[in-house]
XYZ file of N, CA, C and O in Angstrom:
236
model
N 27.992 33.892 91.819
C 27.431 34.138 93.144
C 28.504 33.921 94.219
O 28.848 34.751 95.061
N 28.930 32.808 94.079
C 29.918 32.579 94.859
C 31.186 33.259 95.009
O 31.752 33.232 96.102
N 31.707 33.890 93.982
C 33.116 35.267 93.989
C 32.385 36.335 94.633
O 33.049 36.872 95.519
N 30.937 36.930 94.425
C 30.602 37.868 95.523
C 30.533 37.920 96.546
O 30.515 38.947 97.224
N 30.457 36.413 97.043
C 30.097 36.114 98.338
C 32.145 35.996 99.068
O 32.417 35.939 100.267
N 32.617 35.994 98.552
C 33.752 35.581 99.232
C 34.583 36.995 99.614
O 35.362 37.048 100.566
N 34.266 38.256 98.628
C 34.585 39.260 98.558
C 34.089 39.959 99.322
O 34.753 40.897 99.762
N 32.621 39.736 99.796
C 31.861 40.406 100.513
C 32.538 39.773 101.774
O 32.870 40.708 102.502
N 32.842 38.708 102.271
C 33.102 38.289 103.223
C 34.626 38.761 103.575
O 35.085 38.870 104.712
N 35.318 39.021 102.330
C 36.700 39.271 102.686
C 36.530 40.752 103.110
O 37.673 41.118 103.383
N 35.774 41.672 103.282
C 35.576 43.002 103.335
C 34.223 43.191 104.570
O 33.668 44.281 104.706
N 33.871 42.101 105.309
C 33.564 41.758 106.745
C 34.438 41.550 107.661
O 34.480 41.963 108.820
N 35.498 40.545 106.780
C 36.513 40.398 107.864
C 37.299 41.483 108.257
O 37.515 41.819 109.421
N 37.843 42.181 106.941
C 38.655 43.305 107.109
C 38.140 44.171 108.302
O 38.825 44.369 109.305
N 36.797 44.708 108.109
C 36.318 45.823 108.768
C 36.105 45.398 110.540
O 36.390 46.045 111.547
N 35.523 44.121 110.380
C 35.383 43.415 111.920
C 37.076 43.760 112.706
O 37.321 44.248 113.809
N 38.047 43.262 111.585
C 39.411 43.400 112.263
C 39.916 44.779 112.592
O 40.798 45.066 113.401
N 39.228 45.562 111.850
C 39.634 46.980 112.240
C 39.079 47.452 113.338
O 39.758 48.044 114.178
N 37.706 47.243 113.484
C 37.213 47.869 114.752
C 37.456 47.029 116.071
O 37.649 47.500 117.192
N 37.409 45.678 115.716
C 38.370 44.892 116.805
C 39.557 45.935 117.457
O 39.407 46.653 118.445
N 40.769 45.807 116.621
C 41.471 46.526 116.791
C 40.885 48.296 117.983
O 40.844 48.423 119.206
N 40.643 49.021 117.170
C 40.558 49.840 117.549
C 39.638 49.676 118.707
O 39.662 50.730 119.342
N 38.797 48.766 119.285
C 38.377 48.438 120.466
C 39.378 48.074 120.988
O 39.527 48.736 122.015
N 40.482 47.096 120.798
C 41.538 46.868 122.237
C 41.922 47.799 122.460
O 42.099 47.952 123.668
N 42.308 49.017 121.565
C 43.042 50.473 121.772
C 42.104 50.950 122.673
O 42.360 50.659 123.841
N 41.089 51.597 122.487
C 39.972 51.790 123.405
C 39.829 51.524 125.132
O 39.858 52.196 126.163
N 39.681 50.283 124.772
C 39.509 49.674 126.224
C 40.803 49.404 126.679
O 40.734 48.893 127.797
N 42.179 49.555 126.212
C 43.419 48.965 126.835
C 43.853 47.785 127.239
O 44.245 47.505 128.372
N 43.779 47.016 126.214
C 43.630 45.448 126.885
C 45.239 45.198 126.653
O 45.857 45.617 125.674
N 45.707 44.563 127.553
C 47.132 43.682 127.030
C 47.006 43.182 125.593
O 46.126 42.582 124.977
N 48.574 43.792 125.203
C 49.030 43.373 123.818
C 49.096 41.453 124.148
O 48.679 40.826 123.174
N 49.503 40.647 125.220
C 49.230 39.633 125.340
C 47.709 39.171 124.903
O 47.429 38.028 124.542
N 47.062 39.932 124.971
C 45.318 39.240 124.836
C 45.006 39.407 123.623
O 43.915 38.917 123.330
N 45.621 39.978 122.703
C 44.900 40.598 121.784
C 45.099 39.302 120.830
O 43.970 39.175 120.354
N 45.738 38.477 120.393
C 45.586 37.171 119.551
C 44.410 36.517 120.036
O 43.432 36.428 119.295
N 44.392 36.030 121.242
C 43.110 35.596 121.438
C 41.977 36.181 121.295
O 40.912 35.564 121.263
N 42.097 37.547 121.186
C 41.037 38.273 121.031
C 40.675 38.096 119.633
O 39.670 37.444 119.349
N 41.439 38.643 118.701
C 41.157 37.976 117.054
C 40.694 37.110 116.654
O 39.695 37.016 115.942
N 41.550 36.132 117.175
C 41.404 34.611 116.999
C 39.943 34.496 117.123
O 39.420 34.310 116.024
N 39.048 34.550 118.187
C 38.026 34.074 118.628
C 36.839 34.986 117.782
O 35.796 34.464 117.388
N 37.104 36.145 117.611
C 36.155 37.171 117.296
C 36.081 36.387 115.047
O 35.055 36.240 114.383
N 37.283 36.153 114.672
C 37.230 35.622 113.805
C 36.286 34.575 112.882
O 35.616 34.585 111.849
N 36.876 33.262 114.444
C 36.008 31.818 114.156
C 34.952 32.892 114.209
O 34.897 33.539 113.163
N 34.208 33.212 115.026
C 33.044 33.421 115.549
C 32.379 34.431 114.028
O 31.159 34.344 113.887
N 33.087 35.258 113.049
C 32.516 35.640 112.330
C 32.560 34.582 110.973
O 31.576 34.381 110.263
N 33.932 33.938 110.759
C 33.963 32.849 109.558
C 32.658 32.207 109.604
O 31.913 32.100 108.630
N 32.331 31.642 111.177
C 31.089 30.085 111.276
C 29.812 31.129 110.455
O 29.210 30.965 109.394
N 29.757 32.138 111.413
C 28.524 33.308 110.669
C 28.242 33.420 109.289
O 27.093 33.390 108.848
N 29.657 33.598 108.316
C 29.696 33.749 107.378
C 28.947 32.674 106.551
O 27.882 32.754 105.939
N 29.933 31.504 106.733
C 29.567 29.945 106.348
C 28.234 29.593 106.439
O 27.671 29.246 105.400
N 27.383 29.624 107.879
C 26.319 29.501 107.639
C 24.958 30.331 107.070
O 23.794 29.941 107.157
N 25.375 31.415 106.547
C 24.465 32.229 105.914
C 25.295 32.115 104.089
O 24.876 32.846 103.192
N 25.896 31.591 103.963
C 26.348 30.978 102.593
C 25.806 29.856 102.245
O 25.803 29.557 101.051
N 25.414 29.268 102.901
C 24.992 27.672 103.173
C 23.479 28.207 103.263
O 22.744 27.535 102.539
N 23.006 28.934 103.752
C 21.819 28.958 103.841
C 21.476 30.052 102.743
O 20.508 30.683 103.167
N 21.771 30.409 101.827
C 21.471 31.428 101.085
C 21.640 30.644 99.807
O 21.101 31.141 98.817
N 22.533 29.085 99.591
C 22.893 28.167 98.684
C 21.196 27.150 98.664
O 20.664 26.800 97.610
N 20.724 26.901 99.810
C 19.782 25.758 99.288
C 18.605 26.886 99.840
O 17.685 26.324 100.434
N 18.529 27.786 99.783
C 16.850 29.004 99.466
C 16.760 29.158 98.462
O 15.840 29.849 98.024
């Protein structure tokens, strides 16, 4: 259960990072912003991840 779940997650992240991406292209944001932009959009999907792993572990 747990190798699906990490794979599935590694192939959330991927895709989140792509359209990330192609949203700063989009909207034109400074190449300065764009780490923080990752960065944050990241945590913000890892915690997501984690807690629907965690909650899918004791259901």
């Amino acid at each position: 259960m747990m190798v699906v779940f990490v794979v599935f997650s590694a192939l959330i992240l991927f895709n989140i990072n792509r359209l990330t991406s192609i949203l700063c292209t989009q909207k034109e944001i400074p190449e300065e912003k764009h780490p923080k932009i990752f960065r944050t959009i990241n945590i913000y999907i890892t915690i997501l991840l984690i807690s629907s792993y965690v909650e899918i572990l004791y259901t």
